[in-house]
Short mmCIF file of N, CA, C and O in Angstrom, two decimals:
data_model
loop_
_atom_site.label_atom_id
_atom_site.label_comp_id
_atom_site.label_asym_id
_atom_site.label_seq_id
_atom_site.Cartn_x
_atom_site.Cartn_y
_atom_site.Cartn_z
N UNK A 28 94.42 101.13 66.95
CA UNK A 28 95.10 101.59 68.16
C UNK A 28 94.22 102.60 68.91
O UNK A 28 93.67 103.52 68.32
N UNK A 29 94.11 102.40 70.19
CA UNK A 29 93.28 103.28 71.00
C UNK A 29 93.94 104.63 71.22
O UNK A 29 95.15 104.72 71.41
N UNK A 30 93.12 105.66 71.22
CA UNK A 30 93.60 106.99 71.52
C UNK A 30 93.90 107.05 73.02
O UNK A 30 93.14 106.53 73.84
N UNK A 31 95.03 107.69 73.40
CA UNK A 31 95.37 107.84 74.81
C UNK A 31 94.87 109.17 75.35
O UNK A 31 95.05 110.21 74.71
N UNK A 32 94.21 109.12 76.48
CA UNK A 32 93.76 110.33 77.16
C UNK A 32 94.56 110.44 78.46
O UNK A 32 94.58 109.51 79.27
N UNK A 33 95.24 111.57 78.63
CA UNK A 33 96.05 111.80 79.83
C UNK A 33 95.26 112.61 80.84
O UNK A 33 94.83 113.73 80.54
N UNK A 34 95.07 112.05 82.02
CA UNK A 34 94.32 112.72 83.06
C UNK A 34 95.07 112.67 84.39
O UNK A 34 96.05 111.93 84.53
N UNK A 35 94.57 113.44 85.32
CA UNK A 35 95.11 113.46 86.68
C UNK A 35 93.96 113.24 87.65
O UNK A 35 92.81 113.58 87.35
N UNK A 36 94.28 112.65 88.79
CA UNK A 36 93.27 112.44 89.82
C UNK A 36 93.85 112.81 91.17
O UNK A 36 95.03 112.57 91.44
N UNK A 37 93.00 113.42 92.01
CA UNK A 37 93.41 113.81 93.36
C UNK A 37 92.82 112.83 94.36
O UNK A 37 91.62 112.63 94.38
N UNK A 38 93.70 112.24 95.16
CA UNK A 38 93.21 111.46 96.28
C UNK A 38 93.33 112.41 97.46
O UNK A 38 94.39 112.56 98.09
N UNK A 39 92.23 113.15 97.68
CA UNK A 39 92.21 114.18 98.72
C UNK A 39 92.04 113.48 100.06
O UNK A 39 91.06 112.76 100.27
N UNK A 40 93.01 113.70 100.95
CA UNK A 40 92.95 113.08 102.27
C UNK A 40 92.77 114.16 103.33
O UNK A 40 92.87 115.35 103.05
N UNK A 41 92.52 113.72 104.54
CA UNK A 41 92.29 114.68 105.62
C UNK A 41 93.59 115.20 106.23
O UNK A 41 93.57 116.01 107.14
N UNK A 42 94.72 114.77 105.71
CA UNK A 42 96.01 115.29 106.14
C UNK A 42 97.12 114.38 105.65
O UNK A 42 97.00 113.17 105.75
N UNK A 43 98.20 114.98 105.12
CA UNK A 43 99.30 114.16 104.57
C UNK A 43 99.91 113.25 105.64
O UNK A 43 100.34 112.16 105.35
N UNK A 44 99.97 113.73 106.87
CA UNK A 44 100.64 112.96 107.92
C UNK A 44 99.75 111.96 108.63
O UNK A 44 100.22 111.05 109.29
N UNK A 45 98.44 112.16 108.53
CA UNK A 45 97.52 111.24 109.22
C UNK A 45 96.32 110.97 108.32
O UNK A 45 95.26 111.54 108.50
N UNK A 46 96.53 110.13 107.33
CA UNK A 46 95.48 109.86 106.35
C UNK A 46 94.45 108.90 106.95
O UNK A 46 94.65 107.70 106.96
N UNK A 47 93.33 109.43 107.46
CA UNK A 47 92.30 108.55 108.01
C UNK A 47 91.10 108.43 107.08
O UNK A 47 90.32 107.51 107.20
N UNK A 48 90.96 109.38 106.14
CA UNK A 48 89.88 109.27 105.17
C UNK A 48 90.24 109.99 103.88
O UNK A 48 91.08 110.89 103.88
N UNK A 49 89.60 109.55 102.78
CA UNK A 49 89.82 110.15 101.47
C UNK A 49 88.48 110.53 100.86
O UNK A 49 87.45 109.96 101.19
N UNK A 50 88.53 111.52 99.96
CA UNK A 50 87.33 112.09 99.36
C UNK A 50 87.06 111.45 98.00
O UNK A 50 87.94 111.41 97.15
N UNK A 51 85.86 110.95 97.81
CA UNK A 51 85.47 110.32 96.54
C UNK A 51 84.19 110.97 96.03
O UNK A 51 83.36 111.43 96.82
N UNK A 52 84.03 111.00 94.71
CA UNK A 52 82.83 111.58 94.11
C UNK A 52 82.13 110.57 93.22
O UNK A 52 82.75 109.66 92.69
N UNK A 53 80.81 110.75 93.08
CA UNK A 53 80.03 109.87 92.22
C UNK A 53 79.65 110.62 90.96
O UNK A 53 79.10 111.71 91.01
N UNK A 54 79.95 110.02 89.82
CA UNK A 54 79.71 110.65 88.52
C UNK A 54 78.23 110.94 88.31
O UNK A 54 77.40 110.06 88.51
N UNK A 55 77.96 112.14 87.83
CA UNK A 55 76.58 112.52 87.58
C UNK A 55 76.23 112.55 86.11
O UNK A 55 75.18 113.05 85.73
N UNK A 56 77.08 112.00 85.25
CA UNK A 56 76.87 112.10 83.80
C UNK A 56 77.56 110.94 83.09
O UNK A 56 78.40 110.26 83.67
N UNK A 57 77.22 110.77 81.83
CA UNK A 57 77.95 109.84 80.95
C UNK A 57 77.62 108.38 81.18
O UNK A 57 76.76 108.04 81.98
N UNK A 58 78.34 107.52 80.47
CA UNK A 58 78.02 106.09 80.52
C UNK A 58 78.36 105.47 81.86
O UNK A 58 77.86 104.41 82.20
N UNK A 59 79.22 106.14 82.64
CA UNK A 59 79.56 105.61 83.97
C UNK A 59 78.87 106.40 85.09
O UNK A 59 79.34 106.43 86.22
N UNK A 60 77.74 107.01 84.76
CA UNK A 60 76.97 107.75 85.76
C UNK A 60 76.66 106.83 86.94
O UNK A 60 76.30 105.68 86.78
N UNK A 61 76.85 107.37 88.15
CA UNK A 61 76.56 106.59 89.35
C UNK A 61 77.75 105.82 89.90
O UNK A 61 77.70 105.31 91.02
N UNK A 62 78.83 105.73 89.12
CA UNK A 62 80.04 105.05 89.59
C UNK A 62 80.90 106.05 90.36
O UNK A 62 80.84 107.25 90.12
N UNK A 63 81.73 105.55 91.25
CA UNK A 63 82.58 106.40 92.09
C UNK A 63 83.97 106.55 91.50
O UNK A 63 84.46 105.65 90.83
N UNK A 64 84.58 107.72 91.77
CA UNK A 64 85.90 108.01 91.25
C UNK A 64 86.59 109.03 92.14
O UNK A 64 85.96 109.65 93.00
N UNK A 65 87.88 109.20 91.89
CA UNK A 65 88.61 110.28 92.53
C UNK A 65 88.55 111.47 91.59
O UNK A 65 88.70 111.33 90.39
N UNK A 66 88.29 112.68 92.13
CA UNK A 66 88.11 113.85 91.26
C UNK A 66 89.39 114.23 90.53
O UNK A 66 90.49 114.00 91.01
N UNK A 67 89.20 114.84 89.36
CA UNK A 67 90.33 115.28 88.53
C UNK A 67 89.86 115.54 87.13
O UNK A 67 88.69 115.84 86.91
N UNK A 68 90.77 115.41 86.16
CA UNK A 68 90.37 115.65 84.79
C UNK A 68 91.56 115.67 83.85
O UNK A 68 92.66 115.26 84.21
N UNK A 69 91.31 116.17 82.64
CA UNK A 69 92.32 116.14 81.58
C UNK A 69 93.41 117.18 81.79
O UNK A 69 93.16 118.27 82.29
N UNK A 70 94.61 116.80 81.36
CA UNK A 70 95.74 117.72 81.36
C UNK A 70 95.68 118.52 80.06
O UNK A 70 95.57 117.95 78.98
N UNK A 71 95.73 119.85 80.18
CA UNK A 71 95.70 120.69 78.98
C UNK A 71 97.13 120.99 78.53
O UNK A 71 98.08 120.86 79.30
N UNK A 72 97.27 121.38 77.25
CA UNK A 72 98.60 121.67 76.70
C UNK A 72 99.32 122.69 77.55
O UNK A 72 98.74 123.69 77.95
N UNK A 73 100.59 122.41 77.82
CA UNK A 73 101.41 123.36 78.57
C UNK A 73 101.29 123.25 80.08
O UNK A 73 101.98 123.97 80.80
N UNK A 74 100.41 122.40 80.58
CA UNK A 74 100.24 122.25 82.02
C UNK A 74 101.06 121.07 82.54
O UNK A 74 101.18 120.04 81.88
N UNK A 75 101.59 121.21 83.74
CA UNK A 75 102.17 120.05 84.41
C UNK A 75 100.98 119.27 85.00
O UNK A 75 99.89 119.84 85.18
N UNK A 76 101.17 118.00 85.32
CA UNK A 76 100.08 117.26 85.96
C UNK A 76 99.59 117.95 87.24
O UNK A 76 98.38 118.02 87.48
N UNK A 77 100.51 118.50 88.02
CA UNK A 77 100.13 119.17 89.26
C UNK A 77 99.28 120.41 88.99
O UNK A 77 98.30 120.66 89.69
N UNK A 78 99.67 121.20 87.98
CA UNK A 78 98.89 122.40 87.63
C UNK A 78 97.50 122.01 87.15
O UNK A 78 96.50 122.64 87.51
N UNK A 79 97.43 120.95 86.33
CA UNK A 79 96.14 120.47 85.83
C UNK A 79 95.25 120.05 87.00
O UNK A 79 94.05 120.36 87.02
N UNK A 80 95.84 119.37 87.95
CA UNK A 80 95.06 118.89 89.09
C UNK A 80 94.52 120.04 89.93
O UNK A 80 93.34 120.04 90.31
N UNK A 81 95.35 121.03 90.18
CA UNK A 81 94.89 122.19 90.96
C UNK A 81 93.75 122.91 90.23
O UNK A 81 92.75 123.28 90.85
N UNK A 82 93.88 123.07 88.91
CA UNK A 82 92.83 123.73 88.13
C UNK A 82 91.54 122.92 88.13
O UNK A 82 90.45 123.45 88.36
N UNK A 83 91.65 121.63 87.85
CA UNK A 83 90.46 120.77 87.79
C UNK A 83 89.70 120.75 89.13
O UNK A 83 88.49 120.81 89.15
N UNK A 84 90.45 120.66 90.22
CA UNK A 84 89.79 120.59 91.53
C UNK A 84 89.13 121.93 91.87
O UNK A 84 88.04 121.97 92.44
N UNK A 85 89.77 123.03 91.47
CA UNK A 85 89.13 124.35 91.65
C UNK A 85 87.82 124.41 90.88
O UNK A 85 86.80 124.88 91.37
N UNK A 86 87.84 123.91 89.62
CA UNK A 86 86.64 123.94 88.76
C UNK A 86 85.55 123.01 89.28
O UNK A 86 84.37 123.36 89.27
N UNK A 87 85.92 121.80 89.72
CA UNK A 87 84.93 120.80 90.10
C UNK A 87 84.44 120.92 91.53
O UNK A 87 83.30 120.57 91.84
N UNK A 88 85.33 121.38 92.43
CA UNK A 88 85.00 121.34 93.86
C UNK A 88 85.18 122.68 94.58
O UNK A 88 84.98 122.76 95.79
N UNK A 89 85.57 123.73 93.85
CA UNK A 89 85.74 125.10 94.36
C UNK A 89 86.71 125.23 95.53
O UNK A 89 86.57 126.13 96.34
N UNK A 90 87.70 124.34 95.63
CA UNK A 90 88.71 124.47 96.67
C UNK A 90 90.10 124.54 96.06
O UNK A 90 90.31 124.11 94.93
N UNK A 91 91.01 125.10 96.83
CA UNK A 91 92.43 125.07 96.45
C UNK A 91 93.06 123.90 97.19
O UNK A 91 92.80 123.70 98.38
N UNK A 92 93.88 123.14 96.47
CA UNK A 92 94.53 121.98 97.08
C UNK A 92 96.03 122.13 97.06
O UNK A 92 96.59 122.86 96.24
N UNK A 93 96.67 121.42 97.96
CA UNK A 93 98.11 121.22 97.93
C UNK A 93 98.31 119.83 97.35
O UNK A 93 97.70 118.87 97.83
N UNK A 94 99.11 119.74 96.29
CA UNK A 94 99.35 118.45 95.65
C UNK A 94 100.57 117.80 96.31
O UNK A 94 101.63 118.42 96.40
N UNK A 95 100.39 116.58 96.75
CA UNK A 95 101.47 115.83 97.39
C UNK A 95 102.15 114.90 96.42
O UNK A 95 102.23 115.16 95.22
N UNK A 96 102.60 113.78 96.93
CA UNK A 96 103.38 112.84 96.12
C UNK A 96 102.51 112.04 95.15
O UNK A 96 101.30 111.86 95.38
N UNK A 97 103.15 111.58 94.08
CA UNK A 97 102.49 110.71 93.10
C UNK A 97 102.30 109.34 93.76
O UNK A 97 103.26 108.77 94.27
N UNK A 98 101.08 108.85 93.76
CA UNK A 98 100.82 107.52 94.32
C UNK A 98 101.14 106.46 93.27
O UNK A 98 101.83 105.49 93.52
N UNK A 99 100.61 106.69 92.06
CA UNK A 99 100.78 105.71 91.00
C UNK A 99 100.25 106.32 89.70
O UNK A 99 99.38 107.17 89.72
N UNK A 100 100.80 105.87 88.58
CA UNK A 100 100.23 106.20 87.27
C UNK A 100 99.51 104.95 86.79
O UNK A 100 100.11 103.90 86.65
N UNK A 101 98.20 105.08 86.60
CA UNK A 101 97.37 103.96 86.16
C UNK A 101 97.29 103.97 84.64
O UNK A 101 97.03 105.02 84.04
N UNK A 102 97.51 102.82 84.03
CA UNK A 102 97.31 102.65 82.58
C UNK A 102 96.15 101.68 82.43
O UNK A 102 96.21 100.56 82.94
N UNK A 103 95.07 102.12 81.77
CA UNK A 103 93.89 101.26 81.69
C UNK A 103 93.22 101.40 80.33
O UNK A 103 93.03 102.52 79.85
N UNK A 104 92.86 100.27 79.72
CA UNK A 104 92.16 100.29 78.44
C UNK A 104 90.65 100.22 78.65
O UNK A 104 90.13 99.19 79.08
N UNK A 105 89.98 101.33 78.39
CA UNK A 105 88.52 101.33 78.31
C UNK A 105 88.19 100.90 76.88
O UNK A 105 89.06 100.89 76.01
N UNK A 106 86.91 100.56 76.59
CA UNK A 106 86.59 100.08 75.23
C UNK A 106 86.98 101.05 74.11
O UNK A 106 87.43 100.62 73.07
N UNK A 107 86.84 102.37 74.35
CA UNK A 107 87.07 103.33 73.27
C UNK A 107 88.33 104.16 73.37
O UNK A 107 88.63 104.96 72.50
N UNK A 108 89.08 104.02 74.46
CA UNK A 108 90.31 104.81 74.62
C UNK A 108 91.21 104.17 75.68
O UNK A 108 90.77 103.34 76.48
N UNK A 109 92.48 104.59 75.67
CA UNK A 109 93.43 104.17 76.69
C UNK A 109 93.58 105.33 77.67
O UNK A 109 93.80 106.47 77.27
N UNK A 110 93.44 105.04 78.95
CA UNK A 110 93.55 106.06 79.98
C UNK A 110 94.92 105.98 80.64
O UNK A 110 95.35 104.90 81.06
N UNK A 111 95.61 107.12 80.71
CA UNK A 111 96.83 107.23 81.49
C UNK A 111 96.54 108.25 82.58
O UNK A 111 96.31 109.43 82.28
N UNK A 112 96.50 107.79 83.84
CA UNK A 112 96.03 108.65 84.93
C UNK A 112 97.07 108.75 86.04
O UNK A 112 97.40 107.77 86.69
N UNK A 113 97.60 109.97 86.22
CA UNK A 113 98.53 110.24 87.32
C UNK A 113 97.70 110.53 88.57
O UNK A 113 96.89 111.46 88.57
N UNK A 114 97.92 109.73 89.61
CA UNK A 114 97.14 109.85 90.83
C UNK A 114 98.01 110.38 91.96
O UNK A 114 99.00 109.76 92.32
N UNK A 115 97.62 111.54 92.49
CA UNK A 115 98.42 112.21 93.52
C UNK A 115 97.65 112.32 94.84
O UNK A 115 96.44 112.53 94.84
N UNK A 116 98.39 112.23 95.94
CA UNK A 116 97.81 112.61 97.22
C UNK A 116 97.57 114.12 97.18
O UNK A 116 98.33 114.86 96.53
N UNK A 117 96.55 114.58 97.85
CA UNK A 117 96.27 116.02 97.92
C UNK A 117 95.56 116.32 99.23
O UNK A 117 94.96 115.43 99.84
N UNK A 118 95.65 117.57 99.66
CA UNK A 118 94.84 118.00 100.80
C UNK A 118 94.28 119.37 100.51
O UNK A 118 94.85 120.14 99.74
N UNK A 119 93.14 119.66 101.12
CA UNK A 119 92.49 120.95 100.90
C UNK A 119 93.28 122.03 101.61
O UNK A 119 93.59 121.92 102.79
N UNK A 120 93.62 123.06 100.85
CA UNK A 120 94.38 124.19 101.39
C UNK A 120 93.43 125.27 101.85
O UNK A 120 93.58 125.83 102.92
N UNK A 121 92.43 125.58 101.02
CA UNK A 121 91.46 126.61 101.39
C UNK A 121 90.16 126.40 100.62
O UNK A 121 90.15 125.80 99.54
N UNK A 122 89.08 126.89 101.19
CA UNK A 122 87.76 126.79 100.56
C UNK A 122 86.95 125.65 101.14
O UNK A 122 87.44 124.87 101.97
N UNK A 123 85.68 125.58 100.72
CA UNK A 123 84.79 124.51 101.15
C UNK A 123 84.42 123.65 99.96
O UNK A 123 84.07 124.18 98.90
N UNK A 124 84.50 122.34 100.12
CA UNK A 124 84.18 121.42 99.03
C UNK A 124 82.73 121.61 98.59
O UNK A 124 81.81 121.54 99.40
N UNK A 125 82.57 121.90 97.31
CA UNK A 125 81.25 122.15 96.74
C UNK A 125 81.18 121.39 95.41
O UNK A 125 82.05 121.55 94.57
N UNK A 126 80.17 120.54 95.24
CA UNK A 126 80.10 119.71 94.04
C UNK A 126 79.55 120.49 92.85
O UNK A 126 78.40 120.89 92.84
N UNK A 127 80.38 120.65 91.81
CA UNK A 127 79.94 121.34 90.59
C UNK A 127 79.52 120.34 89.52
O UNK A 127 78.70 120.66 88.67
N UNK A 128 80.10 119.14 89.52
CA UNK A 128 79.81 118.17 88.47
C UNK A 128 79.30 116.84 89.02
O UNK A 128 78.47 116.20 88.40
N UNK A 129 79.81 116.43 90.16
CA UNK A 129 79.44 115.12 90.71
C UNK A 129 78.04 115.17 91.30
O UNK A 129 77.56 116.22 91.72
N UNK A 130 77.38 113.99 91.37
CA UNK A 130 76.04 113.96 91.94
C UNK A 130 76.05 113.65 93.44
O UNK A 130 75.07 113.85 94.13
N UNK A 131 77.21 113.16 93.93
CA UNK A 131 77.33 112.88 95.36
C UNK A 131 78.81 112.78 95.70
O UNK A 131 79.66 112.65 94.81
N UNK A 132 79.11 112.84 96.99
CA UNK A 132 80.50 112.69 97.44
C UNK A 132 80.49 112.13 98.85
O UNK A 132 79.52 112.28 99.59
N UNK A 133 81.58 111.47 99.20
CA UNK A 133 81.73 110.91 100.53
C UNK A 133 83.18 110.96 100.96
O UNK A 133 84.08 110.81 100.14
N UNK A 134 83.40 111.14 102.26
CA UNK A 134 84.72 110.91 102.85
C UNK A 134 84.71 109.45 103.27
O UNK A 134 83.83 109.03 104.04
N UNK A 135 85.65 108.67 102.78
CA UNK A 135 85.69 107.24 103.07
C UNK A 135 86.89 106.88 103.93
O UNK A 135 88.01 107.30 103.63
N UNK A 136 86.65 106.11 104.97
CA UNK A 136 87.76 105.59 105.77
C UNK A 136 88.34 104.40 105.02
O UNK A 136 87.75 103.89 104.07
N UNK A 137 89.49 103.93 105.49
CA UNK A 137 90.14 102.77 104.89
C UNK A 137 89.16 101.59 104.81
O UNK A 137 89.10 100.87 103.81
N UNK A 138 88.37 101.40 105.87
CA UNK A 138 87.43 100.29 105.92
C UNK A 138 86.25 100.46 104.96
O UNK A 138 85.61 99.49 104.57
N UNK A 139 85.95 101.70 104.60
CA UNK A 139 84.79 101.98 103.73
C UNK A 139 85.13 102.02 102.24
O UNK A 139 84.24 102.13 101.39
N UNK A 140 86.42 101.92 101.90
CA UNK A 140 86.83 102.05 100.49
C UNK A 140 86.20 100.99 99.58
O UNK A 140 86.05 101.20 98.39
N UNK A 141 85.85 99.83 100.15
CA UNK A 141 85.23 98.78 99.33
C UNK A 141 83.71 98.87 99.28
O UNK A 141 83.04 98.04 98.68
N UNK A 142 83.14 99.90 99.93
CA UNK A 142 81.68 100.02 100.01
C UNK A 142 81.04 100.66 98.78
O UNK A 142 79.82 100.65 98.66
N UNK A 143 81.84 101.24 97.90
CA UNK A 143 81.28 101.92 96.73
C UNK A 143 81.75 101.23 95.45
O UNK A 143 82.75 100.51 95.45
N UNK A 144 81.02 101.45 94.36
CA UNK A 144 81.37 100.86 93.07
C UNK A 144 82.29 101.83 92.32
O UNK A 144 81.84 102.85 91.80
N UNK A 145 83.58 101.49 92.28
CA UNK A 145 84.58 102.35 91.65
C UNK A 145 84.60 102.17 90.15
O UNK A 145 84.37 101.07 89.65
N UNK A 146 84.96 103.23 89.43
CA UNK A 146 85.27 103.10 88.02
C UNK A 146 86.44 102.12 87.90
O UNK A 146 87.29 102.07 88.78
N UNK A 147 86.49 101.34 86.81
CA UNK A 147 87.53 100.31 86.69
C UNK A 147 88.95 100.81 86.89
O UNK A 147 89.75 100.16 87.58
N UNK A 148 89.30 101.96 86.33
CA UNK A 148 90.67 102.47 86.47
C UNK A 148 90.95 102.89 87.92
O UNK A 148 92.04 102.67 88.44
N UNK A 149 89.97 103.49 88.57
CA UNK A 149 90.15 103.94 89.96
C UNK A 149 90.27 102.75 90.91
O UNK A 149 91.01 102.81 91.90
N UNK A 150 89.57 101.68 90.61
CA UNK A 150 89.58 100.46 91.42
C UNK A 150 91.00 99.93 91.61
O UNK A 150 91.36 99.44 92.68
N UNK A 151 91.84 100.08 90.57
CA UNK A 151 93.22 99.59 90.60
C UNK A 151 94.00 100.24 91.75
O UNK A 151 94.92 99.65 92.30
N UNK A 152 93.62 101.42 92.10
CA UNK A 152 94.35 102.22 93.09
C UNK A 152 94.01 101.88 94.54
O UNK A 152 94.78 102.20 95.45
N UNK A 153 92.88 101.23 94.76
CA UNK A 153 92.35 101.09 96.12
C UNK A 153 93.31 100.38 97.08
O UNK A 153 93.54 100.87 98.19
N UNK A 154 93.90 99.28 96.67
CA UNK A 154 94.81 98.56 97.57
C UNK A 154 96.03 99.41 97.94
O UNK A 154 96.51 99.38 99.06
N UNK A 155 96.53 100.17 96.96
CA UNK A 155 97.70 101.04 97.20
C UNK A 155 97.34 102.14 98.18
O UNK A 155 98.12 102.45 99.09
N UNK A 156 96.15 102.72 98.06
CA UNK A 156 95.70 103.76 98.99
C UNK A 156 95.56 103.17 100.39
O UNK A 156 96.04 103.76 101.38
N UNK A 157 94.94 102.00 100.49
CA UNK A 157 94.78 101.35 101.79
C UNK A 157 96.13 101.15 102.46
O UNK A 157 96.28 101.34 103.67
N UNK A 158 97.12 100.73 101.67
CA UNK A 158 98.45 100.45 102.22
C UNK A 158 99.12 101.71 102.77
O UNK A 158 99.95 101.64 103.67
N UNK A 159 98.73 102.88 102.23
CA UNK A 159 99.35 104.14 102.67
C UNK A 159 98.54 104.88 103.71
O UNK A 159 98.90 105.96 104.14
N UNK A 160 97.40 104.30 104.09
CA UNK A 160 96.56 104.95 105.12
C UNK A 160 96.85 104.37 106.49
O UNK A 160 97.30 103.26 106.63
#
């Protein structure tokens, strides 16, 4: 039986009411180096998914975010673990986006979402994001 890893991801948009682009990062490490994903990370004991997301984004991108609605919870089996990923809309509340872990980042319009190579679990979300943009 695969170990389950619970994570959160922020689909940071340019505004909750007028989503014209979303922020994506390219992994700078690990076996999926160079693949694109939505920023986020693991939920620590005692944290709500929203608290985990705010902390992770502060650590990875040095900004404070407002967490919006849950878009979808993705369940995905990678070869060595099962990923359970809560994906939330988010917008930058304060600060400037600064990459601490990723090797690159882009703001992508609805039309550009298919231009990058997404991690398999993140790929599942793309059609749902397009539908809400």
